[in-house]
Amino acid sequence: MSQSAPPPQPGPVGAGPYAQQAPAGLPYPPQPGAPGGMPMAPVAPAPVRGNPALGLVAAVVAAVVAAGLYGLIIGATKHEIGYAAVGVGFVVGLAAGKAGGRNAVLPIASVVLALVSVYFGQLVGEAMIGAKATGLGFSQVFFDHFDVVQKAWKEDADPLTFLFFAIAGFAAFSAARKAAR
């Protein structure tokens, strides 16, 4: 039986020129699955987050260090630098958020700690300037004549000083919230 023409092709399943073709089998046999018996590697545990006590401790440590550095900058330059106040707030908020995780208390606590840190940093700077001017040691000026240091800070305070407080507080709040994500 020889045929002079090829056998007819199967037509579309449904009516119309855009109907789908009839399903055809795979041209090759299916591949075997992956060999069994090998266990998967254990999944690493999720990092522990959400420890507000650790966040507060980290924020206090960051506030103390940042206050000292901010005071050194003010004492060395004899000027308040706004970016340094932003840095103080950012560092305090970052430490609170990273170590403490998501907690509603941490951004507010980081604002308070940043404000205290900027204030004490400015007092350290005033004491350094006073120590250079009087020839006394820093610790003697800061601890023995703290009332004079505060009086000098009040005399030097201007609206820009309080703007630095606001900026540091905002930076601390923002950094604590974003770092906790």
Coordinates of N, CA and C in Angstrom, one line a residue:
M1 N 0.8 -1.2 0.0 CA 0.0 0.0 0.0 C 0.9 1.2 0.0
S2 N 1.0 1.7 -1.1 CA 1.7 2.9 -1.1 C 0.7 4.1 -1.3
Q3 N 1.1 5.2 -0.7 CA 0.2 6.3 -0.8 C 1.0 7.4 -1.6
S4 N 0.3 8.1 -2.4 CA 0.9 9.1 -3.2 C 0.9 10.4 -2.5
A5 N 0.1 10.6 -1.4 CA 0.0 11.8 -0.7 C 0.2 11.5 0.8
P6 N 0.8 12.5 1.6 CA 0.9 12.2 3.0 C -0.4 12.1 3.7
P7 N -0.5 11.4 4.8 CA -1.7 11.3 5.5 C -2.2 12.6 6.0
P8 N -3.5 12.8 6.1 CA -4.1 14.1 6.5 C -3.6 14.4 7.9
Q9 N -3.3 15.7 8.2 CA -3.0 16.2 9.5 C -4.2 16.4 10.3
P10 N -4.1 16.1 11.7 CA -5.3 16.3 12.5 C -5.7 17.8 12.5
G11 N -7.0 18.0 12.4 CA -7.5 19.4 12.4 C -7.6 20.0 13.8
P12 N -8.0 21.2 13.9 CA -8.1 21.8 15.2 C -9.3 21.1 15.9
V13 N -9.1 21.2 17.3 CA -10.1 20.5 18.1 C -11.4 21.3 18.1
G14 N -11.4 22.6 18.2 CA -12.6 23.3 18.2 C -12.8 23.9 16.8
A15 N -13.9 24.6 16.6 CA -14.1 25.2 15.3 C -13.4 26.5 15.2
G16 N -13.0 27.0 14.0 CA -12.4 28.3 13.9 C -10.9 28.1 13.5
P17 N -10.4 29.2 12.9 CA -9.0 29.1 12.4 C -8.0 29.2 13.6
Y18 N -8.4 29.8 14.8 CA -7.4 30.0 15.9 C -7.6 29.0 17.0
A19 N -8.3 27.9 16.7 CA -8.5 26.9 17.8 C -7.2 26.2 18.1
Q20 N -7.1 25.6 19.3 CA -5.9 24.9 19.7 C -5.7 23.6 19.0
Q21 N -4.5 23.1 18.9 CA -4.2 21.9 18.3 C -4.5 20.8 19.3
A22 N -4.7 19.6 18.8 CA -4.9 18.4 19.7 C -3.6 18.1 20.4
P23 N -3.6 17.8 21.7 CA -2.4 17.5 22.4 C -1.6 16.3 21.8
A24 N -0.3 16.5 21.8 CA 0.5 15.4 21.3 C 1.4 14.9 22.4
G25 N 1.9 13.7 22.3 CA 2.7 13.1 23.3 C 4.1 13.7 23.2
L26 N 4.9 13.5 24.3 CA 6.3 14.0 24.3 C 7.1 13.2 23.3
P27 N 8.1 13.8 22.6 CA 8.9 13.1 21.7 C 9.9 12.2 22.3
Y28 N 10.1 12.3 23.7 CA 11.1 11.5 24.4 C 10.4 11.1 25.7
P29 N 11.0 10.0 26.3 CA 10.4 9.6 27.6 C 10.7 10.6 28.7
P30 N 9.9 10.6 29.7 CA 10.1 11.6 30.8 C 11.4 11.2 31.6
Q31 N 12.1 12.2 32.1 CA 13.4 12.0 32.8 C 13.1 11.5 34.2
P32 N 14.0 10.7 34.7 CA 13.7 10.2 36.1 C 13.9 11.4 37.1
G33 N 13.3 11.2 38.3 CA 13.5 12.3 39.3 C 14.9 12.3 40.0
A34 N 15.1 13.2 40.9 CA 16.4 13.3 41.5 C 16.6 12.1 42.4
P35 N 17.8 11.7 42.5 CA 18.0 10.5 43.4 C 17.7 10.8 44.8
G36 N 17.1 9.9 45.5 CA 16.7 10.1 46.9 C 17.7 9.7 47.9
G37 N 17.5 9.9 49.1 CA 18.4 9.4 50.2 C 19.3 10.5 50.7
M38 N 19.5 11.6 50.0 CA 20.4 12.6 50.5 C 19.6 13.7 51.3
P39 N 19.9 13.9 52.6 CA 19.2 14.8 53.3 C 19.5 16.3 52.9
M40 N 18.6 17.2 53.1 CA 18.9 18.6 52.8 C 19.7 19.2 54.0
A41 N 20.4 20.3 53.6 CA 21.2 21.0 54.7 C 20.2 21.6 55.7
P42 N 20.5 21.6 56.9 CA 19.6 22.3 57.9 C 19.5 23.8 57.6
V43 N 18.3 24.3 57.9 CA 18.1 25.7 57.7 C 18.6 26.5 58.9
A44 N 19.3 27.6 58.6 CA 19.8 28.4 59.7 C 18.6 29.0 60.5
P45 N 18.7 29.1 61.8 CA 17.6 29.7 62.6 C 17.6 31.2 62.3
A46 N 16.4 31.7 62.5 CA 16.2 33.1 62.3 C 16.9 33.9 63.4
P47 N 17.5 35.0 63.1 CA 18.1 35.8 64.2 C 17.1 36.3 65.2
V48 N 17.6 36.3 66.4 CA 16.7 36.7 67.5 C 16.6 38.3 67.4
R49 N 15.3 38.7 67.3 CA 15.1 40.2 67.3 C 14.0 40.5 68.3
G50 N 13.9 41.8 68.6 CA 12.9 42.2 69.5 C 13.2 42.2 70.9
N51 N 14.5 42.5 71.3 CA 14.9 42.6 72.7 C 15.0 44.0 73.1
P52 N 14.0 44.6 73.6 CA 14.0 46.1 73.9 C 15.1 46.4 75.0
A53 N 15.3 45.5 75.9 CA 16.4 45.8 76.9 C 17.7 46.0 76.3
L54 N 18.0 45.1 75.4 CA 19.3 45.1 74.7 C 19.4 46.4 73.8
G55 N 18.3 46.8 73.2 CA 18.2 48.0 72.4 C 18.5 49.2 73.3
L56 N 17.9 49.3 74.5 CA 18.1 50.4 75.4 C 19.6 50.5 75.8
V57 N 20.2 49.3 76.2 CA 21.6 49.3 76.6 C 22.5 49.8 75.4
A58 N 22.2 49.3 74.2 CA 23.0 49.7 73.1 C 22.9 51.2 72.8
A59 N 21.6 51.7 73.0 CA 21.4 53.1 72.8 C 22.1 54.0 73.8
V60 N 22.1 53.5 75.1 CA 22.8 54.3 76.1 C 24.3 54.3 75.8
V61 N 24.9 53.2 75.5 CA 26.3 53.1 75.2 C 26.6 54.0 74.0
A62 N 25.8 54.0 72.9 CA 26.0 54.8 71.8 C 25.9 56.3 72.1
A63 N 25.0 56.6 73.0 CA 24.8 58.0 73.4 C 26.0 58.5 74.2
V64 N 26.5 57.7 75.1 CA 27.7 58.1 75.8 C 28.9 58.4 74.9
V65 N 29.1 57.4 74.0 CA 30.3 57.5 73.1 C 30.0 58.7 72.1
A66 N 28.8 58.9 71.6 CA 28.5 60.0 70.7 C 28.7 61.3 71.4
A67 N 28.3 61.4 72.7 CA 28.4 62.7 73.4 C 29.8 63.1 73.6
G68 N 30.7 62.1 73.9 CA 32.1 62.4 74.0 C 32.7 62.8 72.7
L69 N 32.4 62.2 71.6 CA 32.9 62.6 70.3 C 32.4 63.9 69.9
Y70 N 31.1 64.2 70.1 CA 30.6 65.5 69.8 C 31.2 66.6 70.6
G71 N 31.5 66.3 71.9 CA 32.2 67.3 72.7 C 33.6 67.5 72.2
L72 N 34.3 66.5 71.8 CA 35.6 66.6 71.2 C 35.6 67.5 70.0
I73 N 34.6 67.3 69.1 CA 34.5 68.1 67.9 C 34.3 69.6 68.2
I74 N 33.4 69.8 69.2 CA 33.1 71.2 69.6 C 34.3 71.8 70.2
G75 N 35.0 71.1 71.1 CA 36.1 71.6 71.8 C 37.3 71.9 70.8
A76 N 37.4 71.1 69.8 CA 38.5 71.3 68.8 C 38.2 72.4 67.9
T77 N 37.0 72.6 67.5 CA 36.7 73.6 66.5 C 36.1 74.9 67.1
K78 N 35.7 74.8 68.3 CA 35.0 75.9 69.0 C 33.8 76.4 68.3
H79 N 33.1 75.5 67.6 CA 31.8 75.7 66.9 C 31.0 74.5 67.1
E80 N 29.7 74.7 67.1 CA 28.7 73.6 67.0 C 28.5 73.3 65.5
I81 N 28.6 72.0 65.2 CA 28.4 71.5 63.9 C 27.2 70.7 63.8
G82 N 26.3 71.2 62.9 CA 25.0 70.5 62.7 C 25.0 69.1 62.3
Y83 N 25.9 68.8 61.4 CA 26.1 67.4 60.9 C 26.5 66.5 62.0
A84 N 27.3 67.0 62.9 CA 27.7 66.1 64.0 C 26.5 65.8 64.9
A85 N 25.6 66.8 65.1 CA 24.4 66.5 65.9 C 23.5 65.5 65.2
V86 N 23.4 65.6 63.9 CA 22.7 64.6 63.1 C 23.3 63.2 63.3
G87 N 24.6 63.2 63.3 CA 25.4 61.9 63.5 C 25.1 61.3 64.8
V88 N 25.0 62.2 65.9 CA 24.7 61.7 67.2 C 23.4 61.0 67.2
G89 N 22.4 61.7 66.7 CA 21.0 61.2 66.7 C 20.9 59.9 65.9
F90 N 21.6 59.9 64.7 CA 21.6 58.7 63.9 C 22.2 57.5 64.5
V91 N 23.4 57.7 65.2 CA 24.1 56.6 65.8 C 23.2 56.0 67.0
V92 N 22.6 56.9 67.8 CA 21.8 56.4 68.9 C 20.6 55.7 68.4
G93 N 19.9 56.2 67.4 CA 18.8 55.5 66.8 C 19.1 54.2 66.2
L94 N 20.2 54.2 65.4 CA 20.7 53.0 64.8 C 21.0 51.9 65.8
A95 N 21.7 52.2 66.8 CA 22.0 51.2 67.8 C 20.7 50.7 68.5
A96 N 19.8 51.5 68.8 CA 18.6 51.1 69.5 C 17.8 50.2 68.5
G97 N 17.6 50.6 67.3 CA 16.8 49.8 66.3 C 17.4 48.5 66.0
K98 N 18.7 48.5 65.7 CA 19.4 47.2 65.3 C 19.4 46.2 66.5
A99 N 19.7 46.7 67.7 CA 19.9 45.7 68.8 C 18.5 45.4 69.4
G100 N 17.6 46.3 69.3 CA 16.3 46.1 70.0 C 15.2 45.6 69.1
G101 N 15.3 45.7 67.8 CA 14.2 45.3 66.9 C 13.0 46.2 67.0
R102 N 11.9 45.7 66.6 CA 10.7 46.5 66.5 C 10.0 46.6 67.8
N103 N 10.0 47.8 68.4 CA 9.4 48.0 69.6 C 9.0 49.5 69.6
A104 N 7.8 49.8 70.1 CA 7.3 51.2 70.1 C 8.1 52.1 71.0
V105 N 8.7 51.5 72.1 CA 9.4 52.3 73.0 C 10.7 52.8 72.5
L106 N 11.4 52.0 71.7 CA 12.8 52.3 71.3 C 13.0 53.6 70.5
P107 N 12.1 53.9 69.6 CA 12.3 55.2 68.9 C 12.2 56.4 69.8
I108 N 11.2 56.3 70.7 CA 11.0 57.5 71.7 C 12.2 57.5 72.7
A109 N 12.6 56.4 73.1 CA 13.8 56.4 74.0 C 15.1 56.9 73.3
S110 N 15.2 56.5 72.1 CA 16.4 57.0 71.3 C 16.3 58.5 71.1
V111 N 15.1 59.1 71.0 CA 15.0 60.6 70.9 C 15.5 61.2 72.2
V112 N 15.0 60.7 73.3 CA 15.4 61.2 74.6 C 16.9 61.1 74.8
L113 N 17.5 59.9 74.5 CA 18.9 59.7 74.7 C 19.7 60.6 73.7
A114 N 19.2 60.8 72.5 CA 20.0 61.6 71.6 C 20.0 63.1 72.1
L115 N 18.9 63.5 72.6 CA 18.8 64.9 73.2 C 19.8 65.1 74.3
V116 N 19.8 64.1 75.2 CA 20.7 64.1 76.4 C 22.1 64.1 75.9
S117 N 22.4 63.2 74.9 CA 23.7 63.1 74.3 C 24.2 64.4 73.7
V118 N 23.4 65.0 72.9 CA 23.8 66.3 72.3 C 24.0 67.4 73.4
Y119 N 23.2 67.4 74.4 CA 23.4 68.4 75.5 C 24.7 68.1 76.2
F120 N 25.0 66.9 76.6 CA 26.2 66.6 77.3 C 27.4 66.8 76.4
G121 N 27.2 66.5 75.1 CA 28.3 66.8 74.2 C 28.6 68.3 74.1
Q122 N 27.6 69.1 74.1 CA 27.8 70.5 74.1 C 28.5 71.0 75.4
L123 N 28.1 70.4 76.5 CA 28.7 70.7 77.8 C 30.2 70.3 77.8
V124 N 30.5 69.1 77.2 CA 31.9 68.7 77.2 C 32.7 69.7 76.3
G125 N 32.1 70.1 75.2 CA 32.8 71.1 74.3 C 33.0 72.4 75.1
E126 N 32.0 72.9 75.8 CA 32.2 74.1 76.6 C 33.3 73.9 77.6
A127 N 33.3 72.8 78.3 CA 34.3 72.5 79.3 C 35.7 72.5 78.7
M128 N 35.8 71.9 77.5 CA 37.1 71.9 76.8 C 37.6 73.3 76.4
I129 N 36.7 74.1 75.9 CA 37.0 75.5 75.6 C 37.4 76.3 76.8
G130 N 36.7 76.0 77.9 CA 37.0 76.7 79.2 C 38.3 76.3 79.8
A131 N 38.6 75.0 79.6 CA 39.9 74.5 80.1 C 41.1 75.1 79.4
K132 N 40.9 75.2 78.0 CA 42.0 75.8 77.2 C 42.1 77.3 77.6
A133 N 41.0 78.0 77.9 CA 41.1 79.4 78.2 C 41.7 79.7 79.6
T134 N 41.4 78.8 80.5 CA 41.8 79.1 81.9 C 43.1 78.4 82.3
G135 N 43.5 77.4 81.5 CA 44.7 76.7 81.8 C 44.5 75.6 82.8
L136 N 43.3 75.3 83.2 CA 42.9 74.2 84.1 C 42.7 73.0 83.3
G137 N 42.7 71.8 84.0 CA 42.4 70.6 83.3 C 40.9 70.4 83.0
F138 N 40.7 69.6 82.0 CA 39.3 69.4 81.6 C 38.4 68.8 82.7
S139 N 38.9 67.8 83.4 CA 38.1 67.2 84.5 C 37.9 68.2 85.6
Q140 N 38.8 69.0 85.9 CA 38.6 70.0 87.0 C 37.5 71.0 86.6
V141 N 37.6 71.5 85.3 CA 36.6 72.4 84.9 C 35.2 71.7 84.8
F142 N 35.1 70.5 84.3 CA 33.9 69.8 84.0 C 33.2 69.4 85.4
F143 N 34.0 68.8 86.3 CA 33.4 68.3 87.5 C 33.4 69.3 88.6
D144 N 34.4 70.1 88.8 CA 34.5 71.0 89.9 C 33.7 72.3 89.7
H145 N 33.6 72.7 88.4 CA 33.0 74.0 88.1 C 31.9 73.7 87.1
F146 N 31.0 72.7 87.3 CA 30.0 72.3 86.4 C 29.0 73.5 86.3
D147 N 28.7 74.2 87.3 CA 27.8 75.3 87.3 C 28.3 76.4 86.3
V148 N 29.6 76.6 86.3 CA 30.1 77.6 85.3 C 30.0 77.1 83.9
V149 N 30.2 75.8 83.7 CA 30.1 75.3 82.4 C 28.6 75.4 81.9
Q150 N 27.6 75.1 82.8 CA 26.2 75.3 82.4 C 25.9 76.7 82.1
K151 N 26.4 77.6 82.9 CA 26.2 79.1 82.7 C 26.8 79.5 81.3
A152 N 28.0 79.0 81.0 CA 28.6 79.3 79.7 C 27.7 78.8 78.6
W153 N 27.2 77.6 78.8 CA 26.4 77.0 77.7 C 25.1 77.8 77.5
K154 N 24.5 78.3 78.6 CA 23.3 79.1 78.5 C 23.6 80.4 77.8
E155 N 24.7 81.0 78.0 CA 25.1 82.2 77.3 C 25.4 82.0 75.9
D156 N 25.9 80.9 75.5 CA 26.3 80.6 74.1 C 25.1 80.0 73.3
A157 N 24.0 79.6 74.0 CA 22.9 79.0 73.3 C 22.2 80.0 72.5
D158 N 21.8 79.6 71.3 CA 21.1 80.5 70.4 C 20.0 79.6 69.7
P159 N 19.2 80.1 68.9 CA 18.2 79.3 68.2 C 18.8 78.1 67.4
L160 N 20.0 78.3 66.9 CA 20.6 77.3 66.1 C 20.9 76.1 67.0
T161 N 21.3 76.4 68.3 CA 21.5 75.3 69.2 C 20.3 74.4 69.4
F162 N 19.2 75.0 69.5 CA 17.9 74.2 69.7 C 17.5 73.5 68.4
L163 N 17.9 74.1 67.3 CA 17.6 73.4 66.0 C 18.4 72.2 65.9
F164 N 19.7 72.2 66.4 CA 20.5 71.0 66.4 C 19.9 69.9 67.3
F165 N 19.2 70.3 68.4 CA 18.5 69.4 69.3 C 17.4 68.7 68.5
A166 N 16.6 69.5 67.8 CA 15.5 69.0 67.0 C 15.9 68.0 65.9
I167 N 17.0 68.4 65.2 CA 17.5 67.6 64.1 C 18.0 66.3 64.7
A168 N 18.7 66.3 65.8 CA 19.3 65.1 66.4 C 18.1 64.2 66.8
G169 N 17.1 64.7 67.4 CA 15.9 63.9 67.8 C 15.2 63.3 66.7
F170 N 15.0 64.1 65.6 CA 14.4 63.5 64.4 C 15.3 62.4 63.8
A171 N 16.6 62.6 63.7 CA 17.5 61.6 63.2 C 17.4 60.3 64.0
A172 N 17.4 60.5 65.3 CA 17.3 59.3 66.2 C 16.0 58.5 66.0
F173 N 14.9 59.2 65.9 CA 13.6 58.6 65.7 C 13.6 57.8 64.4
S174 N 14.0 58.5 63.3 CA 14.0 57.9 62.0 C 14.9 56.7 61.9
A175 N 16.1 56.8 62.5 CA 17.1 55.7 62.4 C 16.6 54.5 63.2
A176 N 16.0 54.8 64.3 CA 15.5 53.6 65.2 C 14.4 52.9 64.4
R177 N 13.5 53.6 63.8 CA 12.4 52.9 63.1 C 12.9 52.2 61.9
K178 N 13.8 52.8 61.1 CA 14.2 52.2 59.9 C 15.2 51.0 60.2
A179 N 16.0 51.1 61.2 CA 16.9 50.0 61.5 C 16.2 48.8 62.1
A180 N 15.0 49.0 62.6 CA 14.3 47.8 63.2 C 13.5 47.0 62.2
R181 N 13.5 47.4 60.9 CA 12.8 46.6 59.9 C 13.5 45.3 59.6

